[in-house]
Amino acid sequence: MGTVVDSIKDAHVSFPGDKKIAVVFVLGGPGSGKGTQCAKIVENYGFTHLSAGDLLRAEIKSGSENGTMISNMIKEGKIVPAEVTINLLQKAMLESGNDKFLIDGFPRNEENRAAFENVTKIEPEFILFFDCPEEEMECRLLSRNQGRVDDNIETIRKRFKVFVESSLPVVGYYDLKGKVRKVDAAKTVNEVFDVVKDIFSPFHKKAE
């Protein structure tokens, strides 16, 4: 049995050429509220929400050799290889049947970004960037108590460091292209969503 890394070499998966795929990358430090806001965008605008972290955790739960490798990397606060995450994302996108996607917590670094565009031939519509002070994110993560292996103080601080060093350059790259929509994520959930609604106004609201 090959791993996901092996299988991507043989998986010539692509989207129909006549179908316009809209992708929004959702970035922000751990605890910045990405998941909460993504749920509201899905409810109101009909996007499919794909969390890179959730897909990786599902792979871990599957008990595969690949899942064990992913688990060990997450515990160390390291970033999983781009081809692993992209293969999981692309599979989920195709299976959804939708053409509008929020990809949450990805790309985690420049390698992820370049590989995603190269493999999928899709450039994001824009980057939704939740900007939140580290102290606020730390408080949120420690209080949410979801029983996740990466919700202890040492791993949280490793994740902050990785985000700043690896993910902020991705935000900078897209900022130069005029594709970053920055949101003050330290505000209340409803205040943040008021700003998000303005950003998503070009997309049709979901029919009631």
mmCIF file of C-alpha atoms in Angstrom:
data_model
loop_
_atom_site.group_PDB
_atom_site.id
_atom_site.type_symbol
_atom_site.label_atom_id
_atom_site.label_comp_id
_atom_site.label_asym_id
_atom_site.label_seq_id
_atom_site.Cartn_x
_atom_site.Cartn_y
_atom_site.Cartn_z
ATOM 1 C CA MET A 1 0.000 0.000 0.000
ATOM 2 C CA GLY A 2 1.468 3.373 -0.999
ATOM 3 C CA THR A 3 1.134 6.536 1.029
ATOM 4 C CA VAL A 4 -0.715 9.642 -0.096
ATOM 5 C CA VAL A 5 2.641 11.070 -1.130
ATOM 6 C CA ASP A 6 3.130 8.093 -3.465
ATOM 7 C CA SER A 7 -0.404 8.126 -4.798
ATOM 8 C CA ILE A 8 -0.349 11.779 -5.840
ATOM 9 C CA LYS A 9 2.202 10.898 -8.516
ATOM 10 C CA ASP A 10 -0.325 8.594 -10.148
ATOM 11 C CA ALA A 11 -3.486 10.644 -9.514
ATOM 12 C CA HIS A 12 -4.112 12.809 -12.563
ATOM 13 C CA VAL A 13 -7.148 14.443 -11.015
ATOM 14 C CA SER A 14 -8.365 17.716 -12.464
ATOM 15 C CA PHE A 15 -11.423 19.900 -12.486
ATOM 16 C CA PRO A 16 -13.665 20.160 -15.575
ATOM 17 C CA GLY A 17 -12.198 22.762 -17.907
ATOM 18 C CA ASP A 18 -15.499 24.578 -18.401
ATOM 19 C CA LYS A 19 -16.175 24.961 -14.681
ATOM 20 C CA LYS A 20 -15.101 28.172 -12.921
ATOM 21 C CA ILE A 21 -13.812 27.236 -9.488
ATOM 22 C CA ALA A 22 -13.750 30.000 -6.863
ATOM 23 C CA VAL A 23 -11.267 29.453 -4.055
ATOM 24 C CA VAL A 24 -10.763 31.696 -1.031
ATOM 25 C CA PHE A 25 -7.797 30.910 1.214
ATOM 26 C CA VAL A 26 -8.564 31.593 4.887
ATOM 27 C CA LEU A 27 -5.493 32.384 6.967
ATOM 28 C CA GLY A 28 -4.934 33.488 10.535
ATOM 29 C CA GLY A 29 -3.046 32.315 13.575
ATOM 30 C CA PRO A 30 -4.333 29.365 15.630
ATOM 31 C CA GLY A 31 -7.338 30.586 17.623
ATOM 32 C CA SER A 32 -8.059 33.593 15.393
ATOM 33 C CA GLY A 33 -11.632 32.399 14.792
ATOM 34 C CA LYS A 34 -11.288 31.076 11.245
ATOM 35 C CA GLY A 35 -13.552 28.062 11.795
ATOM 36 C CA THR A 36 -16.363 30.086 13.381
ATOM 37 C CA GLN A 37 -16.397 32.627 10.555
ATOM 38 C CA CYS A 38 -16.118 29.954 7.849
ATOM 39 C CA ALA A 39 -19.266 28.282 9.221
ATOM 40 C CA LYS A 40 -21.138 31.596 8.848
ATOM 41 C CA ILE A 41 -19.855 32.100 5.285
ATOM 42 C CA VAL A 42 -20.995 28.579 4.350
ATOM 43 C CA GLU A 43 -24.438 29.220 5.828
ATOM 44 C CA ASN A 44 -24.894 32.555 4.076
ATOM 45 C CA TYR A 45 -23.025 32.215 0.790
ATOM 46 C CA GLY A 46 -23.096 28.512 -0.112
ATOM 47 C CA PHE A 47 -19.375 27.858 -0.009
ATOM 48 C CA THR A 48 -17.918 24.459 0.874
ATOM 49 C CA HIS A 49 -15.574 24.803 3.861
ATOM 50 C CA LEU A 50 -12.459 22.661 3.710
ATOM 51 C CA SER A 51 -10.133 22.762 6.681
ATOM 52 C CA ALA A 52 -6.667 21.501 5.850
ATOM 53 C CA GLY A 53 -6.261 20.638 9.536
ATOM 54 C CA ASP A 54 -9.522 18.650 9.665
ATOM 55 C CA LEU A 55 -8.579 16.667 6.552
ATOM 56 C CA LEU A 56 -5.182 15.876 8.044
ATOM 57 C CA ARG A 57 -6.744 14.850 11.373
ATOM 58 C CA ALA A 58 -9.172 12.560 9.508
ATOM 59 C CA GLU A 59 -6.191 10.953 7.801
ATOM 60 C CA ILE A 60 -4.590 10.429 11.235
ATOM 61 C CA LYS A 61 -7.763 8.761 12.530
ATOM 62 C CA SER A 62 -7.767 6.405 9.550
ATOM 63 C CA GLY A 63 -4.745 4.712 11.106
ATOM 64 C CA SER A 64 -2.788 4.710 7.840
ATOM 65 C CA GLU A 65 1.006 4.872 7.677
ATOM 66 C CA ASN A 66 0.571 8.361 6.253
ATOM 67 C CA GLY A 67 -1.647 9.292 9.213
ATOM 68 C CA THR A 68 1.066 8.275 11.690
ATOM 69 C CA MET A 69 3.595 10.460 9.873
ATOM 70 C CA ILE A 70 1.174 13.412 9.925
ATOM 71 C CA SER A 71 0.472 12.902 13.646
ATOM 72 C CA ASN A 72 4.156 12.988 14.540
ATOM 73 C CA MET A 73 4.723 16.173 12.520
ATOM 74 C CA ILE A 74 1.745 17.981 14.103
ATOM 75 C CA LYS A 75 2.948 17.076 17.616
ATOM 76 C CA GLU A 76 6.262 18.694 16.748
ATOM 77 C CA GLY A 77 4.477 21.781 15.416
ATOM 78 C CA LYS A 78 5.930 21.078 11.968
ATOM 79 C CA ILE A 79 4.244 21.606 8.598
ATOM 80 C CA VAL A 80 3.035 18.541 6.698
ATOM 81 C CA PRO A 81 4.486 18.102 3.146
ATOM 82 C CA ALA A 82 2.574 20.112 0.536
ATOM 83 C CA GLU A 83 1.714 17.177 -1.716
ATOM 84 C CA VAL A 84 -0.003 15.334 1.145
ATOM 85 C CA THR A 85 -2.295 18.244 2.017
ATOM 86 C CA ILE A 86 -3.032 19.208 -1.607
ATOM 87 C CA ASN A 87 -4.027 15.667 -2.514
ATOM 88 C CA LEU A 88 -6.467 15.547 0.410
ATOM 89 C CA LEU A 89 -7.864 18.992 -0.469
ATOM 90 C CA GLN A 90 -8.299 18.270 -4.178
ATOM 91 C CA LYS A 91 -10.047 14.973 -3.462
ATOM 92 C CA ALA A 92 -12.458 16.713 -1.072
ATOM 93 C CA MET A 93 -13.137 19.518 -3.586
ATOM 94 C CA LEU A 94 -13.995 17.092 -6.370
ATOM 95 C CA GLU A 95 -16.181 14.957 -4.112
ATOM 96 C CA SER A 96 -18.169 17.999 -2.910
ATOM 97 C CA GLY A 97 -19.603 18.820 -6.342
ATOM 98 C CA ASN A 98 -19.490 22.529 -5.450
ATOM 99 C CA ASP A 99 -17.602 25.293 -7.267
ATOM 100 C CA LYS A 100 -17.012 27.691 -4.330
ATOM 101 C CA PHE A 101 -14.514 26.773 -1.623
ATOM 102 C CA LEU A 102 -13.144 28.229 1.566
ATOM 103 C CA ILE A 103 -9.791 26.572 2.215
ATOM 104 C CA ASP A 104 -9.023 27.141 5.870
ATOM 105 C CA GLY A 105 -5.501 27.070 7.305
ATOM 106 C CA PHE A 106 -3.831 26.706 3.922
ATOM 107 C CA PRO A 107 -1.413 27.468 2.309
ATOM 108 C CA ARG A 108 0.761 27.165 5.396
ATOM 109 C CA ASN A 109 3.920 28.278 3.585
ATOM 110 C CA GLU A 110 5.299 29.329 0.195
ATOM 111 C CA GLU A 111 5.849 25.703 -0.841
ATOM 112 C CA ASN A 112 2.155 24.959 -0.185
ATOM 113 C CA ARG A 113 1.087 28.026 -2.152
ATOM 114 C CA ALA A 114 3.202 27.323 -5.220
ATOM 115 C CA ALA A 115 2.342 23.616 -5.220
ATOM 116 C CA PHE A 116 -1.419 24.267 -4.928
ATOM 117 C CA GLU A 117 -1.467 26.649 -7.891
ATOM 118 C CA ASN A 118 0.771 24.328 -9.913
ATOM 119 C CA VAL A 119 -1.227 21.148 -9.194
ATOM 120 C CA THR A 120 -4.774 22.540 -9.363
ATOM 121 C CA LYS A 121 -4.149 25.385 -11.860
ATOM 122 C CA ILE A 122 -6.353 27.540 -9.596
ATOM 123 C CA GLU A 123 -5.455 30.974 -8.267
ATOM 124 C CA PRO A 124 -7.450 32.130 -5.234
ATOM 125 C CA GLU A 125 -10.032 34.888 -5.614
ATOM 126 C CA PHE A 126 -8.543 36.471 -2.496
ATOM 127 C CA ILE A 127 -7.059 35.690 0.918
ATOM 128 C CA LEU A 128 -9.274 36.218 3.962
ATOM 129 C CA PHE A 129 -6.742 37.054 6.671
ATOM 130 C CA PHE A 130 -7.860 37.091 10.312
ATOM 131 C CA ASP A 131 -5.426 39.332 12.168
ATOM 132 C CA CYS A 132 -5.436 38.672 15.926
ATOM 133 C CA PRO A 133 -2.954 39.420 18.753
ATOM 134 C CA GLU A 134 -1.033 36.372 19.973
ATOM 135 C CA GLU A 135 -2.191 36.869 23.590
ATOM 136 C CA GLU A 136 -5.847 36.772 22.520
ATOM 137 C CA MET A 137 -5.360 33.634 20.417
ATOM 138 C CA GLU A 138 -3.546 31.906 23.287
ATOM 139 C CA CYS A 139 -6.426 32.645 25.693
ATOM 140 C CA ARG A 140 -8.983 31.325 23.201
ATOM 141 C CA LEU A 141 -7.072 28.104 22.533
ATOM 142 C CA LEU A 142 -6.512 27.325 26.204
ATOM 143 C CA SER A 143 -10.171 27.947 27.064
ATOM 144 C CA ARG A 144 -11.802 25.990 24.222
ATOM 145 C CA ASN A 145 -10.729 22.590 25.641
ATOM 146 C CA GLN A 146 -11.594 20.472 22.606
ATOM 147 C CA GLY A 147 -9.232 17.711 23.647
ATOM 148 C CA ARG A 148 -6.998 18.216 20.615
ATOM 149 C CA VAL A 149 -3.433 16.967 20.846
ATOM 150 C CA ASP A 150 -2.164 20.412 19.764
ATOM 151 C CA ASP A 151 -4.052 22.436 22.414
ATOM 152 C CA ASN A 152 -1.360 22.527 25.094
ATOM 153 C CA ILE A 153 0.676 25.651 25.815
ATOM 154 C CA GLU A 154 3.997 24.369 24.448
ATOM 155 C CA THR A 155 2.533 23.183 21.152
ATOM 156 C CA ILE A 156 0.387 26.340 20.862
ATOM 157 C CA ARG A 157 3.508 28.509 21.086
ATOM 158 C CA LYS A 158 5.292 26.350 18.512
ATOM 159 C CA ARG A 159 2.283 26.801 16.202
ATOM 160 C CA PHE A 160 2.377 30.591 16.657
ATOM 161 C CA LYS A 161 6.062 30.616 15.739
ATOM 162 C CA VAL A 162 5.491 28.431 12.656
ATOM 163 C CA PHE A 163 2.581 30.653 11.562
ATOM 164 C CA VAL A 164 4.632 33.848 11.802
ATOM 165 C CA GLU A 165 7.682 32.389 10.070
ATOM 166 C CA SER A 166 5.933 30.355 7.370
ATOM 167 C CA SER A 167 2.399 31.652 6.756
ATOM 168 C CA LEU A 168 2.868 35.424 6.996
ATOM 169 C CA PRO A 169 5.141 35.420 3.895
ATOM 170 C CA VAL A 170 2.209 33.845 1.982
ATOM 171 C CA VAL A 171 -0.017 36.727 3.113
ATOM 172 C CA GLY A 172 2.710 39.122 1.988
ATOM 173 C CA TYR A 173 2.915 37.460 -1.450
ATOM 174 C CA TYR A 174 -0.805 37.822 -2.098
ATOM 175 C CA ASP A 175 -0.857 41.317 -0.594
ATOM 176 C CA LEU A 176 1.482 42.452 -3.369
ATOM 177 C CA LYS A 177 -1.118 41.113 -5.833
ATOM 178 C CA GLY A 178 -3.891 43.075 -4.100
ATOM 179 C CA LYS A 179 -5.577 39.844 -3.021
ATOM 180 C CA VAL A 180 -5.563 40.132 0.788
ATOM 181 C CA ARG A 181 -8.717 41.064 2.723
ATOM 182 C CA LYS A 182 -7.545 41.732 6.284
ATOM 183 C CA VAL A 183 -10.010 41.476 9.197
ATOM 184 C CA ASP A 184 -9.497 42.535 12.818
ATOM 185 C CA ALA A 185 -10.234 39.186 14.473
ATOM 186 C CA ALA A 186 -9.923 40.435 18.066
ATOM 187 C CA LYS A 187 -13.488 41.792 17.904
ATOM 188 C CA THR A 188 -16.658 39.840 18.752
ATOM 189 C CA VAL A 189 -17.886 37.099 16.419
ATOM 190 C CA ASN A 190 -20.729 39.270 15.091
ATOM 191 C CA GLU A 191 -18.522 42.335 14.612
ATOM 192 C CA VAL A 192 -16.038 40.260 12.650
ATOM 193 C CA PHE A 193 -18.798 38.763 10.490
ATOM 194 C CA ASP A 194 -20.144 42.242 9.667
ATOM 195 C CA VAL A 195 -16.770 42.957 8.017
ATOM 196 C CA VAL A 196 -16.703 39.510 6.378
ATOM 197 C CA LYS A 197 -20.168 40.120 4.846
ATOM 198 C CA ASP A 198 -18.874 43.232 3.094
ATOM 199 C CA ILE A 199 -15.941 41.256 1.695
ATOM 200 C CA PHE A 200 -18.224 38.508 0.361
ATOM 201 C CA SER A 201 -20.826 40.879 -1.102
ATOM 202 C CA PRO A 202 -19.749 40.083 -4.720
ATOM 203 C CA PHE A 203 -20.889 36.487 -4.153
ATOM 204 C CA HIS A 204 -24.594 35.766 -4.309
ATOM 205 C CA LYS A 205 -26.207 35.081 -0.983
ATOM 206 C CA LYS A 206 -27.499 31.583 -0.490
ATOM 207 C CA ALA A 207 -31.175 31.243 -1.376
ATOM 208 C CA GLU A 208 -33.391 30.876 1.678
#
